[in-house]
Short mmCIF file of C-alpha atoms in Angstrom, two decimals:
data_model
loop_
_atom_site.label_atom_id
_atom_site.label_comp_id
_atom_site.label_asym_id
_atom_site.label_seq_id
_atom_site.Cartn_x
_atom_site.Cartn_y
_atom_site.Cartn_z
CA UNK A 1 14.73 -4.58 2.76
CA UNK A 2 12.25 -2.15 0.93
CA UNK A 3 9.12 -4.03 -0.34
CA UNK A 4 9.39 -2.61 -4.16
CA UNK A 5 9.51 -5.71 -6.22
CA UNK A 6 12.49 -5.79 -8.29
CA UNK A 7 10.56 -7.88 -11.20
CA UNK A 8 7.95 -5.87 -11.80
CA UNK A 9 7.93 -3.94 -15.77
CA UNK A 10 6.27 -1.45 -17.31
CA UNK A 11 2.99 -2.14 -16.87
CA UNK A 12 2.91 -2.64 -13.62
CA UNK A 13 2.43 -6.22 -12.74
CA UNK A 14 2.25 -6.53 -8.75
CA UNK A 15 -0.62 -4.96 -5.87
CA UNK A 16 1.40 -1.03 -4.59
CA UNK A 17 0.07 -0.05 -1.44
CA UNK A 18 -0.14 3.49 -2.84
CA UNK A 19 1.24 6.16 -0.17
CA UNK A 20 2.68 6.66 3.02
CA UNK A 21 2.55 9.29 5.64
CA UNK A 22 4.61 10.29 8.92
CA UNK A 23 4.35 13.63 11.31
CA UNK A 24 6.08 14.99 14.06
CA UNK A 25 5.44 17.43 16.45
CA UNK A 26 7.60 19.08 19.57
CA UNK A 27 10.81 17.50 17.51
CA UNK A 28 13.46 21.20 17.22
CA UNK A 29 14.24 19.38 13.57
CA UNK A 30 10.87 18.17 12.78
CA UNK A 31 11.48 18.22 9.26
CA UNK A 32 14.40 16.59 9.73
CA UNK A 33 13.11 13.90 11.62
CA UNK A 34 9.66 13.72 9.11
CA UNK A 35 12.14 13.24 6.12
CA UNK A 36 13.88 9.99 7.73
CA UNK A 37 11.24 8.72 8.66
CA UNK A 38 9.56 9.04 4.75
CA UNK A 39 13.21 7.36 4.35
CA UNK A 40 11.67 4.42 5.74
CA UNK A 41 9.17 4.24 3.88
CA UNK A 42 10.16 4.72 0.96
CA UNK A 43 8.51 1.44 -0.61
CA UNK A 44 5.07 2.11 0.33
CA UNK A 45 5.55 5.69 -2.44
CA UNK A 46 8.85 5.84 -5.25
CA UNK A 47 6.71 8.23 -7.27
CA UNK A 48 6.82 11.84 -5.64
CA UNK A 49 7.20 12.72 -2.29
CA UNK A 50 6.35 15.93 -0.06
CA UNK A 51 6.74 18.27 3.92
CA UNK A 52 5.33 20.59 4.94
CA UNK A 53 6.09 22.15 8.58
CA UNK A 54 4.92 24.56 10.98
CA UNK A 55 6.71 27.66 12.74
CA UNK A 56 4.26 28.95 15.41
CA UNK A 57 3.39 31.16 12.72
CA UNK A 58 3.30 30.15 8.85
CA UNK A 59 3.36 27.06 6.98
CA UNK A 60 6.28 26.37 4.23
CA UNK A 61 5.36 23.97 1.96
CA UNK A 62 8.36 21.64 0.15
CA UNK A 63 6.77 19.24 -3.32
CA UNK A 64 9.28 17.31 -5.47
CA UNK A 65 8.63 14.36 -8.20
CA UNK A 66 11.22 11.10 -7.22
CA UNK A 67 12.43 9.27 -4.47
CA UNK A 68 12.07 11.18 -0.31
CA UNK A 69 16.38 11.64 -0.96
CA UNK A 70 16.17 13.20 -4.26
CA UNK A 71 14.41 15.70 -2.64
CA UNK A 72 15.22 16.13 0.81
CA UNK A 73 18.37 14.91 1.31
CA UNK A 74 20.09 18.19 1.63
CA UNK A 75 20.66 21.34 4.73
CA UNK A 76 19.54 23.81 1.99
CA UNK A 77 15.73 21.66 1.42
CA UNK A 78 15.30 21.25 5.23
CA UNK A 79 16.40 24.70 6.10
CA UNK A 80 13.12 25.56 3.66
CA UNK A 81 10.81 24.10 6.42
CA UNK A 82 11.69 25.10 10.21
CA UNK A 83 9.57 24.70 12.87
CA UNK A 84 8.31 21.96 15.41
CA UNK A 85 5.65 20.54 13.19
CA UNK A 86 6.52 18.28 10.21
CA UNK A 87 4.10 15.94 7.93
CA UNK A 88 5.36 14.09 5.17
CA UNK A 89 3.57 11.67 2.90
CA UNK A 90 5.72 9.38 0.21
CA UNK A 91 3.00 8.23 -2.88
CA UNK A 92 1.64 5.97 -5.85
CA UNK A 93 -0.47 7.18 -7.55
CA UNK A 94 -4.30 5.91 -8.08
CA UNK A 95 -7.11 7.77 -7.79
CA UNK A 96 -5.91 11.51 -9.36
CA UNK A 97 -3.27 10.08 -11.16
CA UNK A 98 0.76 12.01 -12.06
CA UNK A 99 1.59 15.16 -11.64
CA UNK A 100 3.02 17.29 -8.95
CA UNK A 101 -0.20 19.01 -8.30
CA UNK A 102 -1.20 15.73 -6.66
CA UNK A 103 2.12 15.82 -4.43
CA UNK A 104 0.68 15.72 -0.66
CA UNK A 105 0.54 16.93 1.94
CA UNK A 106 -2.27 19.09 0.52
CA UNK A 107 -2.26 22.47 1.58
CA UNK A 108 -4.77 25.05 2.05
CA UNK A 109 -5.84 28.74 3.60
CA UNK A 110 -8.97 28.07 5.52
CA UNK A 111 -10.81 30.67 7.19
CA UNK A 112 -9.60 29.19 11.42
CA UNK A 113 -6.14 29.25 8.82
CA UNK A 114 -3.12 27.25 7.31
CA UNK A 115 -5.13 23.31 7.08
CA UNK A 116 -2.15 20.39 5.90
CA UNK A 117 -3.62 16.98 5.24
CA UNK A 118 -1.35 13.19 4.55
CA UNK A 119 -3.25 10.80 2.76
CA UNK A 120 -3.20 7.06 2.73
CA UNK A 121 -5.86 4.82 1.42
CA UNK A 122 -9.06 6.18 -0.76
CA UNK A 123 -11.85 7.23 -0.85
CA UNK A 124 -14.31 5.29 -2.33
CA UNK A 125 -17.43 8.02 -2.68
CA UNK A 126 -14.73 11.33 -4.34
CA UNK A 127 -16.45 11.70 -7.12
CA UNK A 128 -19.69 11.59 -6.28
CA UNK A 129 -18.76 14.22 -3.58
CA UNK A 130 -16.72 16.87 -5.81
CA UNK A 131 -19.80 16.36 -7.96
CA UNK A 132 -21.30 17.85 -5.20
CA UNK A 133 -19.39 20.07 -4.62
CA UNK A 134 -18.19 21.68 -7.55
CA UNK A 135 -21.89 21.79 -8.06
CA UNK A 136 -22.05 24.83 -5.76
CA UNK A 137 -19.03 26.22 -6.66
CA UNK A 138 -16.18 24.65 -5.31
CA UNK A 139 -13.43 25.33 -7.12
CA UNK A 140 -10.26 21.97 -7.64
CA UNK A 141 -6.62 22.64 -7.56
CA UNK A 142 -6.11 19.49 -7.79
CA UNK A 143 -7.61 15.61 -8.95
CA UNK A 144 -6.42 14.26 -6.07
CA UNK A 145 -9.01 12.58 -3.96
CA UNK A 146 -7.93 12.80 -0.87
CA UNK A 147 -8.69 17.43 -1.63
CA UNK A 148 -12.62 16.38 -0.78
CA UNK A 149 -11.85 16.63 2.70
CA UNK A 150 -10.69 19.80 2.60
CA UNK A 151 -13.43 21.29 0.45
CA UNK A 152 -15.64 19.52 3.01
CA UNK A 153 -13.93 20.52 6.19
CA UNK A 154 -14.06 24.19 5.24
CA UNK A 155 -17.91 24.21 4.13
CA UNK A 156 -18.17 22.77 7.43
CA UNK A 157 -20.68 25.30 9.84
CA UNK A 158 -18.99 23.24 13.16
CA UNK A 159 -16.41 25.79 15.66
CA UNK A 160 -13.60 23.86 15.61
CA UNK A 161 -10.88 22.71 13.31
CA UNK A 162 -11.09 18.75 14.82
CA UNK A 163 -15.01 19.15 14.36
CA UNK A 164 -14.90 20.35 10.96
CA UNK A 165 -12.23 17.28 10.40
CA UNK A 166 -15.30 15.21 12.04
CA UNK A 167 -18.34 16.70 10.41
CA UNK A 168 -15.93 15.86 6.89
CA UNK A 169 -15.46 12.59 7.18
CA UNK A 170 -18.99 11.39 8.56
CA UNK A 171 -19.59 11.78 4.48
CA UNK A 172 -16.71 10.20 3.43
CA UNK A 173 -16.72 6.13 2.49
CA UNK A 174 -13.72 3.84 2.06
CA UNK A 175 -10.57 4.06 3.44
CA UNK A 176 -8.33 6.47 5.55
CA UNK A 177 -5.04 7.41 7.74
CA UNK A 178 -4.87 11.22 8.28
CA UNK A 179 -2.41 13.40 9.29
CA UNK A 180 -3.42 16.79 9.95
CA UNK A 181 -1.67 19.93 10.84
CA UNK A 182 -3.46 23.32 12.25
CA UNK A 183 -1.94 25.73 14.32
CA UNK A 184 -3.91 24.23 17.29
CA UNK A 185 -1.30 20.98 17.15
CA UNK A 186 -1.96 17.95 14.54
CA UNK A 187 -4.36 15.17 14.50
CA UNK A 188 -4.19 11.68 13.40
CA UNK A 189 -6.91 9.40 12.47
CA UNK A 190 -7.79 6.07 10.99
CA UNK A 191 -11.47 5.28 8.77
CA UNK A 192 -13.50 2.88 11.27
CA UNK A 193 -12.95 -0.11 10.11
CA UNK A 194 -9.31 0.54 9.95
CA UNK A 195 -8.86 -0.67 6.79
CA UNK A 196 -4.93 1.59 6.36
CA UNK A 197 -2.39 1.94 9.20
CA UNK A 198 -1.18 4.50 10.99
CA UNK A 199 1.05 3.84 14.37
CA UNK A 200 1.97 6.65 17.74
CA UNK A 201 4.92 6.67 18.75
CA UNK A 202 6.95 8.75 21.57
CA UNK A 203 10.72 10.60 20.06
CA UNK A 204 11.94 12.16 23.28
CA UNK A 205 9.28 14.49 24.39
CA UNK A 206 7.62 15.08 20.50
CA UNK A 207 5.13 12.46 19.41
CA UNK A 208 5.28 11.32 15.58
CA UNK A 209 2.64 8.83 13.94
CA UNK A 210 3.56 6.73 11.48
CA UNK A 211 2.05 4.30 8.38
CA UNK A 212 4.67 1.63 10.02
CA UNK A 213 6.55 1.46 12.84
CA UNK A 214 9.80 0.25 10.80
CA UNK A 215 10.79 4.87 10.48
CA UNK A 216 10.09 4.50 14.48
CA UNK A 217 13.34 2.08 13.91
CA UNK A 218 14.94 4.76 12.09
CA UNK A 219 14.48 8.14 14.00
CA UNK A 220 15.22 6.55 17.27
CA UNK A 221 11.58 6.71 18.34
CA UNK A 222 9.76 4.38 20.59
CA UNK A 223 6.62 2.48 19.66
CA UNK A 224 2.93 3.79 22.35
CA UNK A 225 0.55 1.87 19.80
CA UNK A 226 -1.44 2.21 16.43
CA UNK A 227 -3.85 4.61 16.12
CA UNK A 228 -7.17 2.59 16.50
CA UNK A 229 -9.58 2.37 14.26
CA UNK A 230 -12.18 5.09 14.08
CA UNK A 231 -9.54 7.12 16.63
CA UNK A 232 -9.73 10.92 16.05
CA UNK A 233 -6.38 11.73 17.75
CA UNK A 234 -5.28 15.42 18.55
CA UNK A 235 -1.96 16.73 19.86
CA UNK A 236 -1.04 20.70 20.79
CA UNK A 237 1.68 22.27 21.16
CA UNK A 238 1.34 21.60 25.25
CA UNK A 239 2.45 17.99 24.54
CA UNK A 240 -1.31 17.40 25.40
CA UNK A 241 -3.33 14.41 23.72
CA UNK A 242 -6.69 13.84 23.48
CA UNK A 243 -8.05 11.20 22.43
CA UNK A 244 -11.87 10.81 21.02
CA UNK A 245 -13.42 7.65 19.05
CA UNK A 246 -16.79 9.59 17.12
CA UNK A 247 -17.89 7.18 14.87
CA UNK A 248 -19.23 4.35 17.19
CA UNK A 249 -17.97 1.10 17.21
CA UNK A 250 -17.10 -1.22 14.16
CA UNK A 251 -15.05 -4.42 13.24
CA UNK A 252 -12.29 -3.77 12.55
CA UNK A 253 -11.34 -4.73 8.66
CA UNK A 254 -6.91 -4.11 8.68
CA UNK A 255 -6.10 -5.36 5.34
CA UNK A 256 -4.38 -8.16 5.57
CA UNK A 257 -1.98 -7.46 2.07
CA UNK A 258 0.09 -5.86 4.72
CA UNK A 259 0.88 -9.19 6.18
CA UNK A 260 1.80 -9.99 2.49
CA UNK A 261 3.55 -8.05 1.06
CA UNK A 262 3.04 -4.11 1.79
CA UNK A 263 4.98 -3.55 4.94
CA UNK A 264 8.50 -3.64 5.77
CA UNK A 265 8.74 -7.46 6.88
CA UNK A 266 11.03 -5.75 10.46
CA UNK A 267 7.71 -3.63 10.52
CA UNK A 268 4.81 -5.16 13.59
CA UNK A 269 1.46 -4.70 11.77
CA UNK A 270 -1.98 -4.90 14.18
CA UNK A 271 -0.14 -6.70 16.98
CA UNK A 272 2.18 -8.89 14.56
CA UNK A 273 5.90 -9.08 13.19
CA UNK A 274 5.31 -8.43 9.36
CA UNK A 275 8.91 -10.82 9.19
CA UNK A 276 7.03 -13.93 11.31
CA UNK A 277 3.36 -13.69 9.34
CA UNK A 278 5.29 -13.90 6.21
CA UNK A 279 7.42 -17.03 7.40
CA UNK A 280 3.93 -17.95 8.77
CA UNK A 281 2.40 -18.20 5.35
CA UNK A 282 4.81 -19.71 3.33
CA UNK A 283 4.52 -22.94 6.11
CA UNK A 284 1.20 -23.24 5.74
CA UNK A 285 1.70 -22.91 2.29
CA UNK A 286 4.31 -26.21 2.69
CA UNK A 287 1.37 -27.96 4.43
CA UNK A 288 -1.56 -26.85 1.31
CA UNK A 289 0.44 -27.35 -1.41
CA UNK A 290 3.81 -29.91 -0.68
CA UNK A 291 5.68 -31.06 -3.79
CA UNK A 292 8.88 -33.46 -4.65
CA UNK A 293 12.13 -30.65 -4.96
CA UNK A 294 15.30 -30.36 -4.58
CA UNK A 295 15.72 -26.59 -3.85
CA UNK A 296 13.37 -24.05 -2.58
CA UNK A 297 13.94 -20.71 -4.52
CA UNK A 298 12.25 -17.06 -3.50
CA UNK A 299 11.28 -14.18 -6.03
CA UNK A 300 13.40 -11.40 -4.53
CA UNK A 301 13.11 -9.72 -2.60
CA UNK A 302 9.43 -10.19 -1.59
CA UNK A 303 9.51 -13.86 -2.09
CA UNK A 304 11.74 -14.22 1.39
CA UNK A 305 10.27 -14.22 4.82
CA UNK A 306 8.00 -17.03 2.75
CA UNK A 307 9.74 -19.35 1.04
CA UNK A 308 11.96 -19.41 4.56
CA UNK A 309 8.30 -20.57 6.20
CA UNK A 310 8.38 -22.62 3.19
CA UNK A 311 11.13 -24.55 3.43
CA UNK A 312 11.50 -24.76 6.78
CA UNK A 313 8.05 -27.22 6.57
CA UNK A 314 8.35 -29.19 4.29
CA UNK A 315 12.49 -30.06 5.18
CA UNK A 316 13.08 -28.71 0.88
CA UNK A 317 16.32 -27.12 1.25
CA UNK A 318 16.18 -22.90 1.16
CA UNK A 319 19.03 -21.88 -1.54
CA UNK A 320 19.04 -18.14 -3.45
CA UNK A 321 18.86 -19.38 -7.05
CA UNK A 322 17.92 -16.03 -8.40
CA UNK A 323 20.40 -13.20 -7.71
CA UNK A 324 19.53 -9.21 -7.45
CA UNK A 325 21.48 -6.31 -8.92
CA UNK A 326 21.30 -3.89 -6.05
CA UNK A 327 22.65 -1.40 -7.95
CA UNK A 328 20.51 -0.86 -11.51
CA UNK A 329 17.64 1.51 -10.40
CA UNK A 330 14.03 1.82 -11.79
CA UNK A 331 14.59 4.43 -13.61
CA UNK A 332 17.24 2.48 -15.87
CA UNK A 333 17.59 4.03 -19.66
CA UNK A 334 15.53 1.25 -22.01
CA UNK A 335 16.45 1.99 -25.61
CA UNK A 336 13.79 0.35 -27.10
CA UNK A 337 11.15 -2.42 -26.55
CA UNK A 338 13.75 -4.57 -27.77
CA UNK A 339 15.25 -4.01 -24.33
CA UNK A 340 12.56 -5.23 -21.79
CA UNK A 341 13.19 -8.63 -21.09
CA UNK A 342 17.41 -7.70 -21.20
CA UNK A 343 15.92 -5.04 -18.32
CA UNK A 344 15.05 -7.74 -16.28
CA UNK A 345 18.27 -9.91 -16.25
CA UNK A 346 20.07 -6.16 -15.58
CA UNK A 347 18.77 -6.35 -12.18
CA UNK A 348 18.52 -10.37 -11.62
CA UNK A 349 20.06 -12.99 -13.09
CA UNK A 350 19.32 -16.93 -12.13
CA UNK A 351 22.54 -18.63 -10.21
CA UNK A 352 23.00 -21.83 -13.16
CA UNK A 353 25.50 -23.52 -10.49
CA UNK A 354 22.80 -23.96 -8.28
CA UNK A 355 20.02 -24.43 -10.14
CA UNK A 356 20.52 -26.55 -13.03
CA UNK A 357 19.05 -30.18 -13.00
CA UNK A 358 17.33 -29.55 -10.18
CA UNK A 359 13.80 -29.26 -9.76
CA UNK A 360 12.61 -25.68 -8.01
CA UNK A 361 9.86 -24.57 -5.73
CA UNK A 362 9.11 -20.83 -6.57
CA UNK A 363 8.09 -19.05 -3.75
CA UNK A 364 5.82 -14.91 -4.55
CA UNK A 365 3.70 -13.09 -2.34
CA UNK A 366 1.47 -13.05 -5.62
CA UNK A 367 0.07 -13.26 -9.14
CA UNK A 368 -1.54 -10.24 -10.80
CA UNK A 369 -1.17 -10.26 -14.77
CA UNK A 370 0.69 -13.02 -14.66
CA UNK A 371 3.21 -10.88 -17.12
CA UNK A 372 6.32 -11.24 -14.43
CA UNK A 373 5.60 -14.58 -12.93
CA UNK A 374 5.67 -15.92 -16.56
CA UNK A 375 9.81 -14.19 -17.11
CA UNK A 376 10.28 -15.51 -13.85
CA UNK A 377 9.74 -19.45 -14.64
CA UNK A 378 11.81 -18.83 -18.33
CA UNK A 379 14.62 -17.35 -16.45
CA UNK A 380 14.65 -20.68 -14.56
CA UNK A 381 13.81 -23.07 -17.35
CA UNK A 382 16.80 -21.33 -19.15
CA UNK A 383 19.17 -21.74 -16.52
CA UNK A 384 18.21 -25.26 -16.68
CA UNK A 385 15.53 -26.13 -13.72
CA UNK A 386 14.17 -29.64 -14.88
CA UNK A 387 10.96 -28.61 -13.17
CA UNK A 388 9.63 -25.47 -11.84
CA UNK A 389 6.98 -25.33 -9.52
CA UNK A 390 5.11 -21.73 -8.12
CA UNK A 391 3.88 -21.92 -5.16
CA UNK A 392 2.18 -18.38 -4.27
CA UNK A 393 1.93 -17.09 -0.41
CA UNK A 394 -1.72 -15.37 -0.77
CA UNK A 395 -4.86 -16.90 -2.29
CA UNK A 396 -6.13 -15.94 -6.07
CA UNK A 397 -6.03 -11.82 -6.71
CA UNK A 398 -9.13 -11.80 -8.12
CA UNK A 399 -10.55 -8.47 -7.43
CA UNK A 400 -9.43 -5.01 -7.40
CA UNK A 401 -8.52 -2.64 -4.27
CA UNK A 402 -10.77 0.35 -3.88
CA UNK A 403 -9.20 0.83 -0.52
CA UNK A 404 -5.58 3.08 -1.58
CA UNK A 405 -3.64 0.20 -3.61
CA UNK A 406 -2.54 0.34 -7.17
CA UNK A 407 -4.25 -2.42 -8.19
CA UNK A 408 -5.10 -3.18 -11.98
CA UNK A 409 -9.55 -2.90 -13.78
CA UNK A 410 -10.13 -6.54 -13.08
CA UNK A 411 -9.98 -7.65 -16.55
CA UNK A 412 -6.46 -7.54 -16.03
CA UNK A 413 -6.47 -9.50 -13.36
CA UNK A 414 -5.24 -12.99 -13.93
CA UNK A 415 -7.07 -14.88 -11.32
CA UNK A 416 -10.26 -12.89 -13.08
CA UNK A 417 -10.23 -14.04 -16.58
CA UNK A 418 -8.70 -17.73 -15.55
CA UNK A 419 -8.85 -20.74 -13.03
CA UNK A 420 -5.56 -22.69 -12.00
CA UNK A 421 -5.12 -23.95 -14.63
CA UNK A 422 -5.33 -22.49 -17.34
CA UNK A 423 -3.31 -19.87 -15.33
CA UNK A 424 -0.77 -22.26 -14.95
CA UNK A 425 -0.02 -22.76 -18.46
CA UNK A 426 -0.27 -19.39 -18.71
CA UNK A 427 3.29 -18.75 -16.92
CA UNK A 428 4.10 -22.20 -18.01
CA UNK A 429 5.10 -23.37 -15.12
CA UNK A 430 5.21 -27.69 -14.10
CA UNK A 431 2.84 -26.70 -11.81
CA UNK A 432 0.58 -23.89 -9.45
CA UNK A 433 -0.78 -23.59 -5.91
CA UNK A 434 -1.98 -20.83 -3.96
CA UNK A 435 -2.36 -20.28 -0.21
CA UNK A 436 -5.83 -20.82 1.05
CA UNK A 437 -8.38 -17.58 2.27
CA UNK A 438 -8.62 -19.56 6.04
CA UNK A 439 -4.99 -21.32 5.48
CA UNK A 440 -3.96 -17.19 5.08
CA UNK A 441 -5.94 -15.62 8.14
CA UNK A 442 -4.73 -19.32 10.22
CA UNK A 443 -1.07 -18.36 9.56
CA UNK A 444 -1.57 -14.87 11.28
CA UNK A 445 -3.31 -16.28 14.00
CA UNK A 446 -6.63 -15.55 12.88
CA UNK A 447 -9.97 -18.58 13.21
CA UNK A 448 -10.03 -19.17 9.58
CA UNK A 449 -12.21 -16.65 7.90
CA UNK A 450 -15.66 -19.08 7.69
CA UNK A 451 -16.09 -19.47 11.05
CA UNK A 452 -17.57 -15.97 11.89
CA UNK A 453 -17.15 -12.37 10.00
CA UNK A 454 -14.05 -11.56 9.01
CA UNK A 455 -10.82 -10.07 10.85
CA UNK A 456 -9.74 -7.71 7.77
CA UNK A 457 -10.04 -6.80 4.02
CA UNK A 458 -9.32 -9.39 2.03
CA UNK A 459 -11.23 -8.28 -0.34
CA UNK A 460 -9.11 -8.34 -3.42
CA UNK A 461 -9.13 -12.76 -2.66
CA UNK A 462 -12.97 -12.75 -1.79
CA UNK A 463 -14.45 -10.07 -3.03
CA UNK A 464 -16.45 -8.44 -0.27
CA UNK A 465 -15.97 -5.20 0.30
CA UNK A 466 -16.05 -4.05 3.72
CA UNK A 467 -17.71 -0.29 2.74
CA UNK A 468 -19.99 1.12 -0.03
CA UNK A 469 -17.99 1.84 -3.17
CA UNK A 470 -20.39 4.60 -4.12
CA UNK A 471 -17.93 5.80 -6.59
CA UNK A 472 -17.32 2.19 -8.91
CA UNK A 473 -21.49 1.95 -8.75
CA UNK A 474 -22.48 5.28 -10.37
CA UNK A 475 -19.33 4.55 -13.53
CA UNK A 476 -21.21 0.98 -13.28
CA UNK A 477 -24.48 2.70 -13.36
CA UNK A 478 -24.19 4.76 -16.40
CA UNK A 479 -22.47 2.48 -18.22
CA UNK A 480 -25.15 0.18 -18.21
CA UNK A 481 -27.35 2.60 -19.12
CA UNK A 482 -25.21 3.85 -21.94
CA UNK A 483 -25.27 0.16 -23.57
CA UNK A 484 -29.38 -0.36 -23.11
CA UNK A 485 -30.90 -0.13 -26.63
CA UNK A 486 -32.93 2.59 -26.34
CA UNK A 487 -36.61 2.50 -28.58
CA UNK A 488 -37.09 5.50 -30.16
CA UNK A 489 -40.75 6.11 -30.93
CA UNK A 490 -41.55 7.24 -34.60
#
C-alpha cells in the first residue's frame, strides 16, 4: 500500500516527501536491485526517477520523468547500467523545480574521478552558498540544491573524496540523507540531526542503503540498522565498512511526519513499526476527541491505520465508507475545469449503503489547504450521512517545511490562517479535532514534548525549526527592505 493520497488535487493539497534514495554495492545486478528498491519507494516521489551505475571503470547514468516502471522495467534499460555498484533516486520537486536536468542522481567528473550523488532532503542555505560559488566562477548545470554539494566537494582542498565530502557538509545547513558513488566505493551519510531517514541492509555479500526498510523487504535484503544521525558510512569494493562521526554529538530530531504519513506502513522507522505507530496515533485521537457516531471511516489509503486505532479505542465500528478505484491513475485526462470534481468520483466513491443515515467519523492524516477535506465531507453528505465529524491524526499543520517536504507557502496552509472553528466551517464538518502534539509524542513512544527537548522535528506543527534557515531569513530581510519606505533627500 502506497502513501500516495488519492484525493490529492491539482493544487497539491497534501504534504509530499520530496524523494527516496536507494543504493547497492557488491551486487552483480546492482542496477536491477536498485530499480526494484526504488519501486518500493515510489510513494516518496512520483515525478521522476534515475539510476547511476559503475562497472569499475566507467559511470553510467539514466534518468527520466515519470515512475520507476516507465523508465527501468525492461532488460534493455537495465543493460545500459552495468556494474556491481548503483544508486537511484525517486523525486518530487521542491527546491529547483521540475525538469530532467534536476533529476537525480546528479553526476560530475571531478579531479579525483567520477562523483554521483542522490539526495533526500533540502539544504536551507543552498541559495547563499550558490551565490558565493557563482561569484567565484562556478557554473551550475541544474537548479537543484543538491548540485551545491558537488561544487563544494570539487573546490575542497582535502586529499580524499570522503574528506572533501565532510568538508562540504560542514558548510551546509538543513536536512540530507545522501548516497554518493565514487571510484573508491559508496558513501552513505545523514545530517547531524537525522531529520531525513536512511537505512542500511545486507543482500548476500552486497551492502544496500534505502530511505525505508520496506525496500529491503522487496529486494530480499536483511535490515542491519539505520544510519545514525551525523554518521558517514564508507563501503569499499572489498566489502570493508568504515563508520565515521565527524560532526560531533547532536540530539537527534528525525521528522515525526514519517510516522504520520510519509513512510509506507510496512516500514520500520526509528525502531518502531509505522503501522503500529499510526494505529496508536488513532487510539490517542479517540481518547482526546471522542464523538457519538455510528461508523469510523478512513480517508483511503493514508487514514486507514489511524482509523483502525480510533475504532478499536472508541468501540465505534470501522467500515470502508469510501471505496477507492485502483484503475485510475494520477495522469487521467482532465477534459477541463468542469471535470475536476467528477475526477474525485472516478478515483473514489462513497459506499452509500453503509453511509446513508449514519453519523460518520472521518479519519485522515492531515489537513493542508483544506480543499480536499471539503470534497470528502461533501461526498459523505451527498451519500446521505446525517453527521460528518472530521478527526485528524496529527496536530494542525500551521508552518511550512524547509527540510525536503513539498509544503505550500505558509499563507496557503489552512491552519496558519484559521483557528479550529473557522477551519470546521470551511470544510463544512459537524465537528473537527486534531490529535495534540503531546498526544502524538505519546503515541509514537516518547515523553510529552513539553517535558524536555523535543525528540523529533515537528516544525510543521510547532514552528520550532531545529536548524538555521539562512535562505528564508535572507529572503525575508530582502522583502522587508523593499517594503520599507525610503526618505529621499531633496
